[in-house]
């Protein structure tokens, strides 16, 4: 499955039927720092009955799942609230089980964030100061959701908690995000290539006049 072959339509947030909020992270677990696990622990503590789905290659083997649970427990998290899923071909469709995606930091997701938004799932992003920690900022600004960008860890936890507790906004985002994504600059390939070509032309012109 790819975004080219799968057209997502807006739908109700899973919490509307489940009665609880499901957070998710489909990023490589190598990007998940202890500080991020602490933030995830705090988010789950703030949102009663919520759970966190972690889907990645490391969860495809029992020892990998054990490592994830042990790290979370060691930091005071309740590992029973984790659902660990292995890598699988139906990766995109599994976003339909997720209410809110929690991005990683200090190295943000890129394609995984775009995938989530395309499938109608809002993403909470933590803004950093380096190139690798600002992918999410560019993506959310491009799709028109700067309000989901957190300035620090406390703000990250607060934004995730607030969105989880606002079912009306959460459900609206699930319904509107696929169309927002398709109409955004992120998926305007012609405009992207035009600006890229103009940039190359400007660089060449400056070089020629040196």
Coordinates of N, CA, C and O in Angstrom, one line a residue, residues 29-207:
X29 N 11.5 2.4 16.3 CA 11.7 2.6 17.8 C 13.1 3.1 18.1 O 13.3 3.6 19.2
X30 N 14.0 3.1 17.2 CA 15.3 3.7 17.4 C 15.2 5.2 17.7 O 16.1 5.8 18.3
X31 N 14.1 5.8 17.2 CA 13.9 7.2 17.4 C 13.3 7.6 18.8 O 13.1 8.7 19.1
X32 N 12.9 6.5 19.5 CA 12.2 6.8 20.8 C 13.1 6.9 22.0 O 13.7 5.8 22.4
X33 N 13.4 8.1 22.4 CA 14.2 8.3 23.6 C 13.5 8.0 24.9 O 12.3 7.9 24.9
X34 N 14.3 7.9 26.0 CA 13.6 7.8 27.3 C 12.8 9.0 27.6 O 11.7 8.9 28.3
X35 N 13.2 10.2 27.2 CA 12.4 11.4 27.5 C 11.1 11.3 26.8 O 10.0 11.7 27.3
X36 N 11.1 10.7 25.6 CA 9.8 10.6 24.8 C 8.9 9.5 25.5 O 7.7 9.7 25.6
X37 N 9.5 8.5 26.0 CA 8.7 7.4 26.7 C 8.1 8.0 28.0 O 7.0 7.7 28.3
X38 N 8.9 8.9 28.7 CA 8.3 9.6 29.8 C 7.1 10.5 29.5 O 6.1 10.5 30.2
X39 N 7.2 11.1 28.3 CA 6.1 12.0 27.9 C 4.9 11.1 27.5 O 3.7 11.4 27.9
X40 N 5.1 10.0 26.9 CA 4.0 9.1 26.6 C 3.4 8.5 27.8 O 2.2 8.4 27.9
X41 N 4.3 8.2 28.8 CA 3.7 7.7 30.1 C 2.8 8.8 30.7 O 1.7 8.4 31.2
X42 N 3.2 10.0 30.7 CA 2.4 11.1 31.3 C 1.1 11.3 30.5 O 0.1 11.6 31.1
X43 N 1.2 11.2 29.2 CA 0.0 11.4 28.4 C -1.1 10.3 28.7 O -2.2 10.6 28.9
X44 N -0.6 9.0 28.8 CA -1.5 7.9 29.2 C -2.1 8.1 30.6 O -3.3 7.8 30.8
X45 N -1.3 8.7 31.5 CA -1.7 8.9 32.9 C -2.8 10.0 32.9 O -3.7 10.0 33.7
X46 N -2.7 11.0 31.9 CA -3.6 12.1 31.9 C -4.9 11.7 31.2 O -6.0 12.4 31.4
X47 N -4.9 10.7 30.4 CA -6.1 10.3 29.7 C -6.6 8.9 30.1 O -6.1 7.9 29.6
X48 N -7.5 8.8 31.0 CA -8.0 7.5 31.6 C -8.4 6.6 30.5 O -9.1 7.0 29.5
X49 N -8.1 5.3 30.7 CA -8.5 4.2 29.8 C -7.8 4.2 28.4 O -8.2 3.4 27.6
X50 N -7.0 5.2 28.2 CA -6.4 5.3 26.9 C -5.3 4.2 26.7 O -4.8 3.6 27.7
X51 N -4.9 3.9 25.5 CA -3.8 3.0 25.3 C -2.9 3.5 24.2 O -3.3 4.5 23.5
X52 N -1.7 2.9 24.0 CA -0.8 3.4 23.0 C -0.4 2.2 22.2 O 0.1 1.1 22.7
X53 N -0.6 2.3 20.9 CA -0.2 1.3 19.9 C 1.2 1.6 19.4 O 1.4 2.7 18.8
X54 N 2.1 0.7 19.6 CA 3.5 0.9 19.0 C 3.7 -0.1 17.9 O 3.6 -1.3 18.2
X55 N 3.8 0.3 16.7 CA 4.0 -0.6 15.6 C 5.3 -0.3 14.9 O 5.6 0.8 14.4
X56 N 6.2 -1.3 14.9 CA 7.5 -1.2 14.3 C 8.2 -2.5 14.1 O 7.7 -3.5 14.6
X57 N 9.3 -2.5 13.4 CA 9.9 -3.8 13.1 C 10.4 -4.5 14.4 O 10.4 -5.8 14.5
X58 N 10.9 -3.8 15.4 CA 11.4 -4.4 16.6 C 10.3 -5.2 17.3 O 10.5 -6.1 18.1
X59 N 9.0 -4.8 17.1 CA 7.9 -5.5 17.7 C 7.5 -6.7 17.0 O 6.5 -7.4 17.3
X60 N 8.2 -7.1 15.9 CA 8.0 -8.3 15.2 C 8.6 -9.5 15.8 O 8.3 -10.6 15.4
X61 N 9.4 -9.3 16.8 CA 10.0 -10.5 17.5 C 9.7 -10.4 19.0 O 9.7 -9.3 19.6
X62 N 9.6 -11.5 19.7 CA 9.3 -11.5 21.1 C 10.3 -10.7 22.0 O 9.9 -10.0 22.9
X63 N 11.6 -10.9 21.7 CA 12.6 -10.2 22.4 C 12.5 -8.7 22.3 O 12.8 -7.9 23.2
X64 N 12.1 -8.3 21.1 CA 11.9 -6.8 20.8 C 10.8 -6.3 21.6 O 10.8 -5.2 22.2
X65 N 9.7 -7.0 21.6 CA 8.5 -6.6 22.4 C 8.8 -6.6 23.9 O 8.4 -5.6 24.6
X66 N 9.6 -7.5 24.4 CA 10.0 -7.5 25.8 C 10.8 -6.3 26.1 O 10.7 -5.7 27.2
X67 N 11.7 -5.9 25.2 CA 12.6 -4.8 25.4 C 11.8 -3.5 25.5 O 12.0 -2.7 26.4
X68 N 10.8 -3.4 24.7 CA 9.9 -2.2 24.7 C 9.2 -2.1 26.0 O 9.1 -1.0 26.6
X69 N 8.6 -3.2 26.4 CA 7.8 -3.2 27.6 C 8.7 -2.9 28.9 O 8.3 -2.2 29.8
X70 N 9.9 -3.5 28.9 CA 10.8 -3.3 30.0 C 11.2 -1.8 30.1 O 11.3 -1.3 31.2
X71 N 11.6 -1.2 28.9 CA 12.0 0.2 29.0 C 10.8 1.1 29.5 O 11.1 2.0 30.3
X72 N 9.6 0.8 29.0 CA 8.5 1.6 29.5 C 8.2 1.4 30.9 O 8.0 2.4 31.7
X73 N 8.3 0.2 31.4 CA 8.0 -0.1 32.8 C 9.1 0.5 33.7 O 8.8 1.0 34.8
X74 N 10.4 0.5 33.2 CA 11.5 1.0 34.0 C 11.3 2.5 34.3 O 11.8 3.0 35.3
X75 N 10.6 3.2 33.4 CA 10.4 4.6 33.5 C 9.0 4.9 34.2 O 8.6 6.1 34.2
X76 N 8.4 3.9 34.8 CA 7.2 4.1 35.6 C 5.9 4.0 34.8 O 4.9 4.3 35.3
X77 N 6.0 3.5 33.5 CA 4.8 3.3 32.7 C 4.1 2.0 33.0 O 4.8 1.1 33.4
X78 N 2.9 2.0 32.7 CA 2.1 0.8 32.8 C 2.1 0.0 31.4 O 1.4 0.4 30.5
X79 N 2.9 -1.0 31.4 CA 3.1 -1.7 30.1 C 1.8 -2.4 29.6 O 1.7 -2.7 28.4
X80 N 0.9 -2.6 30.5 CA -0.4 -3.3 30.1 C -1.2 -2.4 29.2 O -2.1 -2.8 28.5
X81 N -0.8 -1.1 29.1 CA -1.6 -0.1 28.3 C -0.9 0.0 26.9 O -1.3 0.9 26.1
X82 N 0.1 -0.8 26.7 CA 0.8 -0.8 25.4 C 0.2 -1.9 24.5 O 0.0 -3.0 25.0
X83 N 0.0 -1.6 23.2 CA -0.3 -2.7 22.3 C 0.8 -2.7 21.2 O 1.0 -1.7 20.5
X84 N 1.6 -3.8 21.2 CA 2.7 -3.8 20.3 C 2.4 -4.6 19.1 O 2.0 -5.8 19.1
X85 N 2.5 -4.0 17.9 CA 2.2 -4.6 16.7 C 3.4 -4.8 15.8 O 4.2 -3.8 15.7
X86 N 3.6 -5.9 15.1 CA 4.7 -6.1 14.2 C 4.6 -5.4 12.9 O 3.5 -4.9 12.5
X87 N 5.6 -5.2 12.2 CA 5.6 -4.7 10.8 C 4.7 -5.6 10.0 O 4.7 -6.8 10.1
X88 N 3.9 -4.9 9.1 CA 3.0 -5.7 8.2 C 2.7 -4.9 7.0 O 2.8 -3.7 6.9
X89 N 2.3 -5.6 5.9 CA 2.0 -4.9 4.6 C 0.8 -4.0 4.7 O 0.6 -3.1 3.9
X90 N -0.1 -4.2 5.7 CA -1.3 -3.4 5.8 C -1.1 -2.2 6.7 O -2.0 -1.7 7.3
X91 N 0.2 -1.7 6.7 CA 0.6 -0.6 7.5 C -0.3 0.6 7.5 O -0.8 1.1 8.5
X92 N -0.7 1.1 6.3 CA -1.5 2.3 6.2 C -2.9 2.0 6.8 O -3.4 2.9 7.5
X93 N -3.5 0.9 6.5 CA -4.9 0.7 6.9 C -4.9 0.6 8.5 O -6.0 0.9 9.0
X94 N -3.8 0.3 9.1 CA -3.9 0.2 10.6 C -4.0 1.6 11.2 O -4.3 1.7 12.4
X95 N -3.7 2.6 10.5 CA -3.9 4.0 11.0 C -5.4 4.2 11.4 O -5.7 5.1 12.2
X96 N -6.3 3.4 10.8 CA -7.7 3.6 11.1 C -8.1 3.2 12.5 O -9.2 3.4 13.0
X97 N -7.1 2.5 13.2 CA -7.3 2.1 14.6 C -6.9 3.2 15.6 O -7.0 3.1 16.8
X98 N -6.2 4.2 15.0 CA -5.5 5.2 15.9 C -6.3 6.5 15.9 O -6.7 7.0 14.9
X99 N -6.4 7.1 17.1 CA -7.0 8.4 17.2 C -6.0 9.6 17.1 O -6.3 10.5 16.4
X100 N -4.9 9.4 17.7 CA -3.9 10.5 17.7 C -2.5 9.8 17.6 O -2.2 8.9 18.4
X101 N -1.7 10.3 16.7 CA -0.3 9.8 16.6 C 0.6 10.7 17.4 O 0.5 12.0 17.4
X102 N 1.5 10.1 18.1 CA 2.5 10.8 18.9 C 3.9 10.7 18.2 O 4.4 9.6 18.1
X103 N 4.3 11.8 17.7 CA 5.6 11.9 16.9 C 6.8 11.7 17.9 O 6.7 11.9 19.1
X104 N 7.9 11.3 17.3 CA 9.1 11.1 18.1 C 10.0 12.4 18.1 O 9.8 13.2 17.3
X105 N 10.9 12.4 19.1 CA 11.8 13.5 19.2 C 13.0 13.0 20.0 O 12.8 12.1 20.8
X106 N 14.2 13.5 19.7 CA 14.5 14.7 18.9 C 14.6 14.4 17.4 O 14.9 15.4 16.6
X107 N 14.4 13.2 16.9 CA 14.4 13.0 15.5 C 12.9 12.7 15.1 O 12.4 11.6 15.4
X108 N 12.3 13.6 14.4 CA 10.9 13.5 14.0 C 10.7 12.4 12.9 O 11.6 12.1 12.2
X109 N 9.4 12.0 12.8 CA 9.1 11.2 11.7 C 8.9 12.1 10.4 O 8.6 13.3 10.6
X110 N 9.0 11.6 9.3 CA 8.8 12.3 8.0 C 7.7 11.6 7.2 O 6.6 12.1 7.3
X111 N 8.0 10.5 6.6 CA 7.0 9.8 5.8 C 5.9 9.3 6.7 O 4.7 9.3 6.3
X112 N 6.3 8.8 7.9 CA 5.2 8.2 8.8 C 4.2 9.3 9.2 O 3.0 9.1 9.3
X113 N 4.7 10.6 9.4 CA 3.8 11.7 9.7 C 2.9 12.0 8.5 O 1.7 12.2 8.7
X114 N 3.4 12.0 7.3 CA 2.6 12.2 6.1 C 1.6 11.1 6.0 O 0.4 11.4 5.6
X115 N 2.0 9.9 6.2 CA 1.1 8.7 6.1 C -0.1 8.9 7.1 O -1.3 8.7 6.7
X116 N 0.2 9.2 8.3 CA -0.8 9.4 9.3 C -1.8 10.5 8.9 O -3.1 10.3 9.0
X117 N -1.3 11.6 8.5 CA -2.2 12.7 8.1 C -3.1 12.4 6.9 O -4.3 12.7 6.8
X118 N -2.5 11.7 5.9 CA -3.2 11.3 4.8 C -4.3 10.3 5.1 O -5.4 10.3 4.5
X119 N -4.1 9.5 6.1 CA -5.1 8.5 6.6 C -6.1 9.1 7.6 O -7.0 8.5 8.1
X120 N -6.0 10.4 7.8 CA -6.9 11.2 8.6 C -6.6 11.2 10.1 O -7.5 11.4 10.9
X121 N -5.4 10.9 10.5 CA -5.0 10.9 11.9 C -4.2 12.1 12.3 O -3.1 12.2 11.7
X122 N -4.6 12.9 13.2 CA -3.8 14.0 13.7 C -2.5 13.6 14.4 O -2.5 12.5 15.0
X123 N -1.5 14.4 14.3 CA -0.1 14.1 14.8 C 0.3 15.2 15.7 O 0.3 16.4 15.3
X124 N 0.7 14.8 16.9 CA 1.3 15.8 17.9 C 2.8 15.8 17.7 O 3.5 14.8 17.8
X125 N 3.4 17.0 17.4 CA 4.8 17.1 17.1 C 5.5 18.0 18.1 O 5.0 19.0 18.5
X126 N 6.7 17.6 18.4 CA 7.6 18.4 19.3 C 8.6 19.1 18.5 O 9.4 18.5 17.8
X127 N 8.6 20.4 18.5 CA 9.6 21.2 17.8 C 10.9 21.3 18.4 O 11.0 21.6 19.6
X128 N 12.0 21.0 17.6 CA 13.3 21.1 18.1 C 14.1 22.2 17.4 O 13.5 23.1 16.8
X129 N 15.4 22.2 17.6 CA 16.2 23.2 17.0 C 17.1 22.8 15.9 O 17.8 23.6 15.2
X130 N 17.2 21.5 15.6 CA 18.0 20.9 14.6 C 17.1 20.5 13.4 O 15.9 20.4 13.4
X131 N 17.8 20.3 12.2 CA 17.1 19.9 11.0 C 16.2 18.7 11.2 O 15.1 18.6 10.9
X132 N 16.8 17.6 11.9 CA 16.1 16.4 12.1 C 14.9 16.5 13.1 O 14.0 15.6 13.1
X133 N 14.9 17.5 13.9 CA 13.8 17.7 14.9 C 12.8 18.7 14.4 O 11.9 19.1 15.2
X134 N 12.8 19.1 13.1 CA 11.8 20.1 12.6 C 11.1 19.6 11.4 O 10.3 20.4 10.8
X135 N 11.2 18.3 11.0 CA 10.4 17.8 10.0 C 9.0 17.9 10.2 O 8.2 18.4 9.4
X136 N 8.6 17.6 11.4 CA 7.2 17.6 11.8 C 6.6 19.0 11.7 O 5.4 19.2 11.4
X137 N 7.4 20.0 12.1 CA 6.9 21.4 12.1 C 6.6 21.8 10.6 O 5.5 22.3 10.4
X138 N 7.5 21.4 9.7 CA 7.2 21.8 8.3 C 6.0 21.1 7.8 O 5.2 21.7 7.0
X139 N 5.8 19.8 8.1 CA 4.7 19.1 7.6 C 3.4 19.6 8.2 O 2.4 19.8 7.4
X140 N 3.3 19.8 9.5 CA 2.1 20.3 10.1 C 1.7 21.7 9.6 O 0.6 22.1 9.4
X141 N 2.7 22.6 9.4 CA 2.5 23.9 8.8 C 2.0 23.8 7.4 O 1.1 24.5 7.0
X142 N 2.6 22.8 6.7 CA 2.2 22.7 5.3 C 0.7 22.2 5.1 O 0.1 22.6 4.2
X143 N 0.2 21.4 6.1 CA -1.1 20.9 6.0 C -2.1 21.8 6.7 O -3.3 21.7 6.6
X144 N -1.6 22.8 7.4 CA -2.5 23.8 8.1 C -2.9 23.5 9.5 O -3.9 23.9 10.0
X145 N -2.0 22.8 10.2 CA -2.3 22.4 11.6 C -1.2 22.9 12.6 O -0.6 22.0 13.3
X146 N -0.8 24.1 12.6 CA 0.3 24.6 13.5 C -0.1 24.4 15.0 O 0.8 24.4 15.8
X147 N -1.4 24.3 15.3 CA -1.8 24.2 16.7 C -1.4 22.9 17.3 O -1.5 22.7 18.5
X148 N -1.0 21.9 16.5 CA -0.5 20.6 17.0 C 1.0 20.5 17.2 O 1.5 19.5 17.5
X149 N 1.6 21.7 17.0 CA 3.1 21.7 17.2 C 3.4 22.2 18.6 O 2.9 23.3 19.1
X150 N 4.1 21.4 19.4 CA 4.5 21.7 20.8 C 5.9 22.3 20.8 O 6.8 21.9 20.1
X151 N 6.0 23.3 21.7 CA 7.3 24.0 21.9 C 8.3 23.3 22.8 O 9.5 23.5 22.8
X152 N 7.7 22.4 23.7 CA 8.6 21.7 24.7 C 7.8 20.5 25.2 O 6.7 20.2 24.8
X153 N 8.5 19.7 26.0 CA 7.9 18.4 26.4 C 6.6 18.6 27.2 O 5.6 17.8 27.0
X154 N 6.6 19.6 28.0 CA 5.3 19.8 28.8 C 4.2 20.2 27.9 O 3.1 19.8 28.0
X155 N 4.5 21.0 26.9 CA 3.5 21.5 25.9 C 3.0 20.3 25.0 O 1.9 20.2 24.7
X156 N 4.0 19.4 24.7 CA 3.7 18.2 24.0 C 2.6 17.3 24.7 O 1.6 16.9 24.1
X157 N 2.9 17.1 26.0 CA 2.0 16.3 26.8 C 0.6 17.0 26.9 O -0.5 16.4 26.8
X158 N 0.6 18.3 27.1 CA -0.6 19.1 27.2 C -1.4 19.1 25.9 O -2.7 18.9 26.0
X159 N -0.8 19.2 24.8 CA -1.5 19.2 23.5 C -2.1 17.9 23.2 O -3.3 17.8 22.7
X160 N -1.4 16.8 23.5 CA -1.9 15.5 23.3 C -3.1 15.2 24.2 O -4.2 14.7 23.8
X161 N -3.0 15.7 25.5 CA -4.1 15.5 26.5 C -5.3 16.3 26.1 O -6.4 15.8 26.1
X162 N -5.1 17.5 25.7 CA -6.2 18.4 25.3 C -7.0 17.8 24.1 O -8.2 17.8 24.1
X163 N -6.3 17.4 23.1 CA -6.9 16.9 21.9 C -7.7 15.6 22.2 O -8.8 15.4 21.8
X164 N -7.1 14.7 23.1 CA -7.7 13.5 23.5 C -9.0 13.7 24.2 O -10.0 13.0 24.1
X165 N -9.1 14.8 25.0 CA -10.3 15.2 25.8 C -11.3 16.0 25.0 O -12.3 16.4 25.6
X166 N -11.0 16.4 23.8 CA -11.9 17.2 23.0 C -12.4 16.3 21.8 O -11.9 16.4 20.7
X167 N -13.4 15.5 22.1 CA -13.9 14.6 21.1 C -14.5 15.2 19.9 O -14.3 14.7 18.8
X168 N -15.0 16.4 20.0 CA -15.6 17.1 18.9 C -14.5 17.5 17.9 O -14.6 17.3 16.7
X169 N -13.4 18.1 18.4 CA -12.3 18.5 17.5 C -11.6 17.3 16.9 O -11.3 17.2 15.7
X170 N -11.4 16.3 17.8 CA -10.7 15.1 17.3 C -11.5 14.4 16.2 O -11.0 14.0 15.1
X171 N -12.8 14.3 16.3 CA -13.6 13.7 15.3 C -13.7 14.5 14.0 O -13.6 14.0 12.9
X172 N -13.7 15.8 14.2 CA -13.7 16.7 13.0 C -12.4 16.5 12.2 O -12.4 16.5 11.0
X173 N -11.3 16.4 12.9 CA -10.0 16.3 12.2 C -10.0 15.0 11.4 O -9.5 14.9 10.3
X174 N -10.5 13.9 12.0 CA -10.5 12.6 11.3 C -11.3 12.7 10.1 O -11.0 12.1 9.0
X175 N -12.4 13.5 10.1 CA -13.2 13.6 8.9 C -12.6 14.5 7.8 O -12.8 14.3 6.6
X176 N -11.9 15.5 8.3 CA -11.4 16.6 7.3 C -9.9 16.4 6.9 O -9.6 16.9 5.8
X177 N -9.1 15.7 7.6 CA -7.7 15.6 7.4 C -7.3 15.0 6.0 O -6.4 15.6 5.3
X178 N -8.0 14.0 5.5 CA -7.6 13.4 4.2 C -7.7 14.5 3.1 O -6.8 14.6 2.3
X179 N -8.8 15.2 3.1 CA -9.0 16.2 2.1 C -8.0 17.4 2.3 O -7.5 18.0 1.3
X180 N -7.8 17.8 3.6 CA -6.8 18.8 3.9 C -5.4 18.4 3.3 O -4.7 19.3 2.7
X181 N -5.1 17.2 3.5 CA -3.8 16.7 3.1 C -3.7 16.8 1.5 O -2.7 17.2 1.0
X182 N -4.7 16.3 0.9 CA -4.7 16.2 -0.6 C -4.6 17.6 -1.2 O -4.0 17.8 -2.3
X183 N -5.2 18.6 -0.5 CA -5.3 20.0 -1.0 C -4.1 20.8 -0.6 O -4.0 22.0 -1.0
X184 N -3.2 20.3 0.2 CA -2.1 21.1 0.8 C -0.9 21.1 -0.1 O -0.8 20.4 -1.1
X185 N 0.0 22.0 0.2 CA 1.2 22.2 -0.5 C 2.0 20.9 -0.5 O 2.9 20.6 -1.4
X186 N 1.8 20.1 0.5 CA 2.6 18.8 0.7 C 2.4 17.9 -0.5 O 3.3 17.1 -0.8
X187 N 1.2 17.9 -1.1 CA 0.9 17.0 -2.2 C 0.8 17.7 -3.6 O 0.3 17.2 -4.5
X188 N 1.3 19.0 -3.6 CA 1.3 19.7 -4.9 C 2.6 19.5 -5.6 O 3.5 20.3 -5.4
X189 N 2.7 18.4 -6.3 CA 4.0 18.1 -6.9 C 4.5 19.1 -7.9 O 5.7 19.3 -8.0
X190 N 3.5 19.6 -8.7 CA 3.9 20.6 -9.7 C 4.5 21.8 -9.1 O 5.5 22.3 -9.6
X191 N 3.9 22.3 -8.1 CA 4.4 23.6 -7.5 C 5.8 23.3 -6.8 O 6.7 24.1 -6.9
X192 N 5.9 22.1 -6.2 CA 7.2 21.7 -5.6 C 8.3 21.7 -6.7 O 9.4 22.3 -6.5
X193 N 8.1 21.1 -7.8 CA 9.1 20.9 -8.8 C 9.4 22.3 -9.5 O 10.5 22.6 -9.8
X194 N 8.3 23.1 -9.6 CA 8.5 24.5 -10.2 C 9.5 25.3 -9.3 O 10.4 25.9 -9.8
X195 N 9.2 25.3 -8.0 CA 10.1 26.0 -7.0 C 11.5 25.4 -7.0 O 12.5 26.2 -6.9
X196 N 11.6 24.1 -7.1 CA 12.9 23.5 -7.1 C 13.7 23.9 -8.3 O 14.9 24.2 -8.2
X197 N 13.0 23.9 -9.5 CA 13.7 24.3 -10.7 C 14.1 25.7 -10.7 O 15.2 26.1 -11.1
X198 N 13.2 26.6 -10.1 CA 13.6 28.0 -10.0 C 14.8 28.2 -9.0 O 15.7 29.1 -9.3
X199 N 14.9 27.4 -8.0 CA 16.0 27.4 -7.1 C 17.3 27.0 -7.8 O 18.3 27.7 -7.6
X200 N 17.2 26.0 -8.5 CA 18.4 25.5 -9.3 C 18.9 26.6 -10.3 O 20.1 26.9 -10.4
X201 N 17.9 27.2 -10.9 CA 18.2 28.2 -11.9 C 18.9 29.4 -11.3 O 19.9 30.0 -11.8
X202 N 18.4 29.8 -10.1 CA 19.0 30.9 -9.4 C 20.4 30.6 -8.9 O 21.3 31.5 -9.0
X203 N 20.6 29.4 -8.4 CA 22.0 29.0 -8.0 C 22.9 29.0 -9.2 O 24.1 29.5 -9.1
X204 N 22.5 28.5 -10.3 CA 23.3 28.5 -11.6 C 23.6 29.9 -12.0 O 24.8 30.2 -12.4
X205 N 22.6 30.8 -11.9 CA 22.9 32.2 -12.4 C 23.9 32.9 -11.5 O 24.8 33.6 -12.0
X206 N 23.8 32.7 -10.2 CA 24.8 33.3 -9.3 C 26.2 32.7 -9.5 O 27.1 33.5 -9.5
X207 N 26.2 31.4 -9.8 CA 27.5 30.8 -10.1 C 28.2 31.4 -11.3 O 29.4 31.7 -11.4

